[in-house]
CSV table of C-alpha atoms in Angstrom, one decimal:
chain,number,residue,atom,x,y,z
A,22,UNK,CA,-11.9,15.5,-34.6
A,23,UNK,CA,-11.9,14.3,-31.0
A,24,UNK,CA,-9.8,11.2,-31.7
A,25,UNK,CA,-7.4,13.1,-33.5
A,26,UNK,CA,-6.9,15.4,-30.7
A,27,UNK,CA,-6.4,12.6,-28.1
A,28,UNK,CA,-3.8,11.0,-30.6
A,29,UNK,CA,-2.0,14.3,-30.8
A,30,UNK,CA,-2.0,14.8,-27.2
A,31,UNK,CA,-0.7,11.3,-26.5
A,32,UNK,CA,2.0,11.8,-29.0
A,33,UNK,CA,3.1,15.0,-27.5
A,34,UNK,CA,2.9,13.4,-23.9
A,35,UNK,CA,5.1,10.5,-25.2
A,36,UNK,CA,7.6,12.9,-26.8
A,37,UNK,CA,7.9,14.9,-23.7
A,38,UNK,CA,8.4,12.1,-21.4
A,39,UNK,CA,11.1,10.6,-23.8
A,40,UNK,CA,12.9,13.8,-24.1
A,41,UNK,CA,12.9,14.1,-20.0
A,42,UNK,CA,14.1,10.6,-19.3
A,43,UNK,CA,16.7,10.4,-22.2
A,44,UNK,CA,17.7,13.9,-23.0
A,45,UNK,CA,16.9,13.3,-26.6
A,46,UNK,CA,13.8,14.4,-29.0
A,47,UNK,CA,12.1,12.0,-31.2
A,48,UNK,CA,13.0,13.4,-34.6
A,49,UNK,CA,11.1,10.8,-36.8
A,50,UNK,CA,8.3,9.4,-34.4
A,51,UNK,CA,5.9,7.2,-36.1
A,52,UNK,CA,2.9,8.8,-37.8
A,53,UNK,CA,-0.6,8.4,-36.0
A,54,UNK,CA,-2.0,7.8,-39.5
A,55,UNK,CA,0.4,4.8,-40.2
A,56,UNK,CA,-0.8,3.0,-37.0
A,57,UNK,CA,-4.7,3.3,-37.0
A,58,UNK,CA,-4.7,1.2,-34.0
A,59,UNK,CA,-3.7,3.4,-30.8
A,60,UNK,CA,-2.1,0.2,-29.3
A,61,UNK,CA,0.1,-0.5,-32.3
A,62,UNK,CA,1.0,3.2,-32.3
A,63,UNK,CA,2.2,3.1,-28.7
A,64,UNK,CA,4.2,0.1,-29.4
A,65,UNK,CA,5.8,1.5,-32.5
A,66,UNK,CA,6.6,4.7,-30.5
A,67,UNK,CA,8.2,2.4,-27.8
A,68,UNK,CA,10.3,0.6,-30.3
A,69,UNK,CA,11.5,3.9,-32.1
A,70,UNK,CA,12.3,5.3,-28.7
A,71,UNK,CA,14.6,2.3,-27.7
A,72,UNK,CA,16.3,2.5,-31.3
A,73,UNK,CA,16.8,6.1,-31.0
A,74,UNK,CA,18.6,5.4,-27.5
A,75,UNK,CA,20.7,2.7,-28.8
A,76,UNK,CA,21.4,4.4,-32.1
A,77,UNK,CA,23.0,7.6,-30.5
A,78,UNK,CA,24.6,5.7,-27.6
A,79,UNK,CA,28.3,6.0,-27.1
A,80,UNK,CA,30.0,2.7,-26.4
A,81,UNK,CA,31.4,4.0,-23.2
A,82,UNK,CA,27.8,4.8,-22.1
A,83,UNK,CA,26.7,1.2,-23.0
A,84,UNK,CA,29.2,-0.3,-20.5
A,85,UNK,CA,28.3,2.3,-18.0
A,86,UNK,CA,24.7,1.6,-18.2
A,87,UNK,CA,25.3,-2.2,-18.1
A,88,UNK,CA,27.5,-1.8,-15.1
A,89,UNK,CA,25.3,0.5,-13.4
A,90,UNK,CA,22.3,-2.0,-13.8
A,91,UNK,CA,24.3,-4.6,-11.9
A,92,UNK,CA,25.4,-2.1,-9.4
A,93,UNK,CA,21.6,-1.5,-8.7
A,94,UNK,CA,21.2,-5.5,-8.6
A,95,UNK,CA,23.9,-5.8,-5.9
A,96,UNK,CA,22.1,-2.8,-4.0
A,97,UNK,CA,18.8,-4.7,-4.0
A,98,UNK,CA,20.5,-7.9,-2.7
A,99,UNK,CA,22.2,-6.1,0.1
A,100,UNK,CA,18.8,-4.5,1.1
A,101,UNK,CA,17.2,-8.1,0.8
A,102,UNK,CA,19.9,-9.4,3.1
A,103,UNK,CA,19.3,-6.7,5.3
A,104,UNK,CA,15.6,-7.4,5.8
A,105,UNK,CA,16.6,-11.1,6.4
A,106,UNK,CA,18.8,-10.0,9.1
A,107,UNK,CA,16.1,-7.8,10.6
A,108,UNK,CA,13.7,-10.8,10.6
A,109,UNK,CA,16.6,-13.0,12.3
A,110,UNK,CA,17.1,-10.2,15.0
A,111,UNK,CA,13.3,-10.2,15.6
A,112,UNK,CA,13.6,-14.1,16.6
A,113,UNK,CA,16.0,-13.2,19.4
A,114,UNK,CA,14.7,-10.0,20.7
A,115,UNK,CA,12.7,-11.9,23.4
A,116,UNK,CA,15.5,-14.0,24.2
A,117,UNK,CA,17.5,-12.1,27.0
A,118,UNK,CA,20.3,-15.0,27.2
A,119,UNK,CA,21.2,-14.5,23.6
A,120,UNK,CA,25.2,-14.9,23.2
A,121,UNK,CA,27.2,-11.9,22.1
A,122,UNK,CA,27.9,-13.7,18.7
A,123,UNK,CA,24.1,-13.7,18.0
A,124,UNK,CA,23.8,-10.1,19.0
A,125,UNK,CA,26.6,-9.1,16.8
A,126,UNK,CA,25.2,-10.9,13.8
A,127,UNK,CA,21.6,-9.5,14.3
A,128,UNK,CA,23.0,-5.9,14.6
A,129,UNK,CA,24.6,-5.9,11.1
A,130,UNK,CA,21.2,-5.0,9.6
A,131,UNK,CA,21.9,-1.2,10.5
A,132,UNK,CA,25.0,-0.7,8.4
A,133,UNK,CA,23.4,-2.8,5.8
A,134,UNK,CA,20.6,-0.5,5.3
A,135,UNK,CA,22.7,2.4,5.0
A,136,UNK,CA,25.0,0.7,2.4
A,137,UNK,CA,21.9,-0.3,0.4
A,138,UNK,CA,20.5,3.3,0.7
A,139,UNK,CA,23.7,4.7,-0.5
A,140,UNK,CA,23.8,2.2,-3.3
A,141,UNK,CA,20.4,3.2,-4.6
A,142,UNK,CA,21.2,6.9,-4.5
A,143,UNK,CA,24.5,6.3,-6.5
A,144,UNK,CA,22.9,4.2,-8.8
A,145,UNK,CA,20.1,6.5,-9.6
A,146,UNK,CA,22.8,9.1,-10.0
A,147,UNK,CA,24.3,7.0,-12.6
A,148,UNK,CA,21.3,6.3,-14.7
A,149,UNK,CA,20.6,10.1,-14.7
A,150,UNK,CA,24.3,11.0,-15.6
A,151,UNK,CA,24.2,8.3,-18.4
A,152,UNK,CA,20.9,9.0,-19.9
A,153,UNK,CA,21.0,12.8,-19.8
A,154,UNK,CA,24.8,13.0,-20.3
A,155,UNK,CA,25.4,15.5,-17.5
A,156,UNK,CA,29.2,16.0,-17.3
A,157,UNK,CA,29.1,17.1,-13.5
A,158,UNK,CA,26.9,14.0,-12.7
A,159,UNK,CA,29.3,11.8,-14.4
A,160,UNK,CA,32.2,13.3,-12.4
A,161,UNK,CA,30.2,12.9,-9.1
A,162,UNK,CA,29.2,9.3,-10.0
A,163,UNK,CA,32.7,8.4,-10.9
A,164,UNK,CA,34.1,9.7,-7.6
A,165,UNK,CA,31.4,7.7,-5.7
A,166,UNK,CA,32.2,4.4,-7.5
A,167,UNK,CA,35.9,5.1,-6.7
A,168,UNK,CA,35.2,5.5,-3.0
A,169,UNK,CA,33.2,2.0,-3.2
A,170,UNK,CA,36.3,0.5,-4.8
A,171,UNK,CA,38.5,1.8,-2.0
A,172,UNK,CA,36.3,0.2,0.6
A,173,UNK,CA,36.5,-3.0,-1.6
A,174,UNK,CA,40.0,-2.8,-1.2
A,175,UNK,CA,39.7,-2.3,2.6
A,176,UNK,CA,37.4,-5.2,2.9
A,177,UNK,CA,39.5,-7.4,0.8
A,178,UNK,CA,42.7,-6.8,3.0
A,179,UNK,CA,40.6,-7.4,6.2
A,180,UNK,CA,39.1,-10.8,4.8
A,181,UNK,CA,42.6,-11.8,3.7
A,182,UNK,CA,44.0,-11.0,7.0
A,183,UNK,CA,41.2,-12.7,8.9
A,184,UNK,CA,41.9,-15.9,7.0
A,185,UNK,CA,45.1,-16.2,8.9
A,186,UNK,CA,44.9,-14.0,12.1
A,187,UNK,CA,41.3,-14.1,13.4
A,188,UNK,CA,40.6,-17.9,12.2
A,189,UNK,CA,40.0,-18.8,16.1
A,190,UNK,CA,37.7,-15.8,16.5
A,191,UNK,CA,35.7,-16.5,13.5
A,192,UNK,CA,35.5,-20.3,14.4
A,193,UNK,CA,34.2,-19.0,17.9
A,194,UNK,CA,31.8,-16.7,16.3
A,195,UNK,CA,30.5,-19.3,13.6
A,196,UNK,CA,30.2,-21.9,16.5
A,197,UNK,CA,27.8,-19.6,18.5
A,198,UNK,CA,25.8,-18.5,15.8
A,199,UNK,CA,25.5,-22.0,14.2
A,200,UNK,CA,24.4,-23.4,17.7
A,201,UNK,CA,21.9,-20.6,18.6
A,202,UNK,CA,20.3,-20.9,14.9
A,203,UNK,CA,20.0,-24.6,14.8
A,204,UNK,CA,16.6,-24.8,16.1
A,205,UNK,CA,15.4,-21.7,14.0
A,206,UNK,CA,15.9,-22.9,10.6
A,207,UNK,CA,14.8,-26.5,9.2
A,208,UNK,CA,17.5,-26.1,6.3
A,209,UNK,CA,20.2,-25.1,8.6
A,210,UNK,CA,19.3,-27.9,11.0
A,211,UNK,CA,19.2,-30.6,8.2
A,212,UNK,CA,22.9,-29.4,7.0
A,213,UNK,CA,24.0,-29.7,10.7
A,214,UNK,CA,22.5,-33.0,11.3
A,215,UNK,CA,24.1,-34.4,8.0
A,216,UNK,CA,27.6,-33.0,9.0
A,217,UNK,CA,27.3,-34.7,12.2
A,218,UNK,CA,26.1,-38.2,11.1
A,219,UNK,CA,28.6,-38.2,8.1
A,220,UNK,CA,31.6,-37.5,10.3
A,221,UNK,CA,30.4,-39.2,13.3
A,222,UNK,CA,30.9,-36.0,15.5
A,223,UNK,CA,29.0,-34.0,18.0
A,224,UNK,CA,29.2,-30.2,18.5
A,225,UNK,CA,32.4,-28.0,17.3
A,226,UNK,CA,34.6,-28.0,20.3
A,227,UNK,CA,32.6,-30.5,22.5
A,228,UNK,CA,29.3,-32.1,22.8
A,229,UNK,CA,28.5,-29.5,25.6
A,230,UNK,CA,28.3,-26.8,22.8
A,231,UNK,CA,24.8,-27.5,22.6
A,232,UNK,CA,24.1,-26.0,26.0
A,233,UNK,CA,24.5,-22.5,24.2
A,234,UNK,CA,21.3,-23.3,22.4
A,235,UNK,CA,18.2,-21.5,24.1
A,236,UNK,CA,16.0,-24.6,23.5
A,237,UNK,CA,18.7,-27.0,24.7
A,238,UNK,CA,20.0,-25.0,27.6
A,239,UNK,CA,20.3,-27.1,30.7
A,240,UNK,CA,19.2,-24.8,33.6
A,241,UNK,CA,16.0,-24.6,36.0
A,242,UNK,CA,14.9,-21.7,34.3
A,243,UNK,CA,14.7,-22.8,30.6
A,244,UNK,CA,10.8,-23.9,30.3
A,245,UNK,CA,11.5,-25.8,27.0
A,246,UNK,CA,10.5,-29.5,26.7
A,247,UNK,CA,13.9,-30.0,25.2
A,248,UNK,CA,15.9,-28.7,28.1
A,249,UNK,CA,19.4,-30.4,28.6
A,250,UNK,CA,18.9,-32.4,25.2
A,251,UNK,CA,21.0,-32.6,22.3
A,252,UNK,CA,20.4,-33.4,18.4
A,253,UNK,CA,19.5,-36.8,17.7
A,254,UNK,CA,22.1,-36.7,14.9
A,255,UNK,CA,24.8,-36.9,17.7
A,256,UNK,CA,23.6,-40.5,18.7
A,257,UNK,CA,25.6,-43.4,17.6
A,258,UNK,CA,22.6,-45.4,16.8
A,259,UNK,CA,19.5,-43.5,15.7
A,260,UNK,CA,17.1,-46.1,16.8
A,261,UNK,CA,18.8,-46.3,20.3
A,262,UNK,CA,15.8,-44.9,22.3
A,263,UNK,CA,16.0,-41.6,24.0
A,264,UNK,CA,19.9,-41.6,23.6
A,265,UNK,CA,19.6,-37.8,23.4
A,266,UNK,CA,17.6,-37.2,26.6
A,267,UNK,CA,19.0,-35.2,29.4
A,268,UNK,CA,22.6,-35.7,28.2
A,269,UNK,CA,23.8,-32.1,29.1
A,270,UNK,CA,23.5,-32.7,32.8
A,271,UNK,CA,25.6,-36.2,32.8
A,272,UNK,CA,29.1,-36.9,32.9
A,273,UNK,CA,31.2,-37.7,29.9
A,274,UNK,CA,31.5,-41.5,30.7
A,275,UNK,CA,27.9,-41.8,30.7
A,276,UNK,CA,27.2,-40.2,27.3
A,277,UNK,CA,29.9,-41.4,25.2
A,278,UNK,CA,28.6,-45.1,25.1
A,279,UNK,CA,25.4,-43.4,23.4
A,280,UNK,CA,26.9,-40.3,21.4
A,281,UNK,CA,29.8,-39.6,19.4
A,282,UNK,CA,32.6,-38.2,21.6
A,283,UNK,CA,34.4,-36.4,18.8
A,284,UNK,CA,33.9,-32.8,18.1
A,285,UNK,CA,33.3,-31.3,14.6
A,286,UNK,CA,36.2,-29.0,14.8
A,287,UNK,CA,38.0,-30.0,11.8
A,288,UNK,CA,35.2,-30.2,9.7
A,289,UNK,CA,33.8,-27.0,10.5
A,290,UNK,CA,37.2,-25.2,10.3
A,291,UNK,CA,37.4,-26.7,6.7
A,292,UNK,CA,34.1,-25.4,6.0
A,293,UNK,CA,34.8,-21.7,7.4
A,294,UNK,CA,38.3,-21.7,5.2
A,295,UNK,CA,36.2,-22.6,2.1
A,296,UNK,CA,33.7,-19.5,2.8
A,297,UNK,CA,36.6,-17.3,3.5
A,298,UNK,CA,38.2,-18.0,0.2
A,299,UNK,CA,35.0,-17.8,-1.3
A,300,UNK,CA,34.4,-14.3,-0.3
A,301,UNK,CA,38.0,-13.4,-1.1
A,302,UNK,CA,37.2,-14.4,-4.7
A,303,UNK,CA,33.8,-12.2,-4.7
A,304,UNK,CA,35.7,-9.1,-3.3
A,305,UNK,CA,38.4,-9.4,-5.8
A,306,UNK,CA,35.8,-9.6,-8.6
A,307,UNK,CA,33.8,-6.6,-7.2
A,308,UNK,CA,37.0,-4.7,-7.0
A,309,UNK,CA,37.8,-5.2,-10.6
A,310,UNK,CA,34.2,-4.2,-11.5
A,311,UNK,CA,34.1,-1.3,-9.5
A,312,UNK,CA,37.3,-0.3,-11.0
A,313,UNK,CA,36.0,-0.7,-14.5
A,314,UNK,CA,32.8,1.1,-13.7
A,315,UNK,CA,34.9,4.1,-12.4
A,316,UNK,CA,37.3,4.3,-15.3
A,317,UNK,CA,34.1,4.0,-17.8
A,318,UNK,CA,32.5,6.9,-15.8
A,319,UNK,CA,35.5,9.1,-16.2
A,320,UNK,CA,35.7,8.2,-19.8
A,321,UNK,CA,32.2,9.0,-20.4
A,322,UNK,CA,32.6,12.4,-18.5
A,323,UNK,CA,35.5,13.4,-20.8
A,324,UNK,CA,33.8,12.3,-24.1
A,325,UNK,CA,30.1,12.7,-23.9
A,326,UNK,CA,28.8,16.1,-24.6
A,327,UNK,CA,26.6,18.2,-22.5
A,328,UNK,CA,22.9,17.9,-23.7
A,329,UNK,CA,21.1,20.4,-21.2
A,330,UNK,CA,22.7,23.5,-22.5
A,331,UNK,CA,20.9,25.9,-24.8
A,332,UNK,CA,23.1,25.3,-27.6
A,333,UNK,CA,22.7,21.6,-27.4
A,334,UNK,CA,18.9,22.1,-27.3
A,335,UNK,CA,18.9,24.4,-30.3
A,336,UNK,CA,21.2,22.2,-32.4
A,337,UNK,CA,18.8,19.0,-31.5
A,338,UNK,CA,15.6,21.0,-32.7
A,339,UNK,CA,17.3,22.4,-35.8
A,340,UNK,CA,18.7,19.2,-37.0
């Protein structure tokens, strides 16, 4: 008797939870007698619940749920990127001589946190609107996604203009950021070393760019043991002993015999152009994605019926 009451209580709890999450009632849930094992009954109830959702789902609603799931994934990616930038900012909080480019990149975590939080809220609204078929929530969700699509248009325009108008400023920013970040990331260090060795170049504008790095900076206040050095990948011959020692306080005639005199400006400019074109494609894809999501939300708001009215609830219980 006690086991029957427990199973009935679990069954009622499951049906209530299913109703409040999806807006539907389990019209024909699996009977407890057909599944003597409680675990098998729970799995059968879960399978029936999923079948009920899919069976009653509107085609536009499927697209909306899929798009909103992708939206939620993008929001988590933005949040993860903001966490990485926060960690990056912590590396430079103690460095009072960090340049403006480094400080600008490190300060991006604040708007990214705001963006990720807003996307989480809109994503939650989208799931609630789709599962419970609330017309007002679908309208609000559609407007929110439309605003994001408009912002994507602005970002796409800014990125397209920056490819041509602000290439020099972006190159300067990338140079300062790359030089400063060289000694903080092993993977980025390997990338820069490979670039300089393959193209026989050193620095971006000149070999003295490495003086902007806090580890290599050549002044008396720098306590680093690598003061006035440059990376070993700048050397013409890697087996040349100490070719990178005390380079930044020498003249060009003295160091050009041991290091590559040519800058990596052409190669870095090419990489930046490739990155800008890649972001143009990403923004264009996101713009189309959000436009489709907006149209789907509006279609759902017009075609899906309201489920949380007394009439709708009575119809479901009577059917």
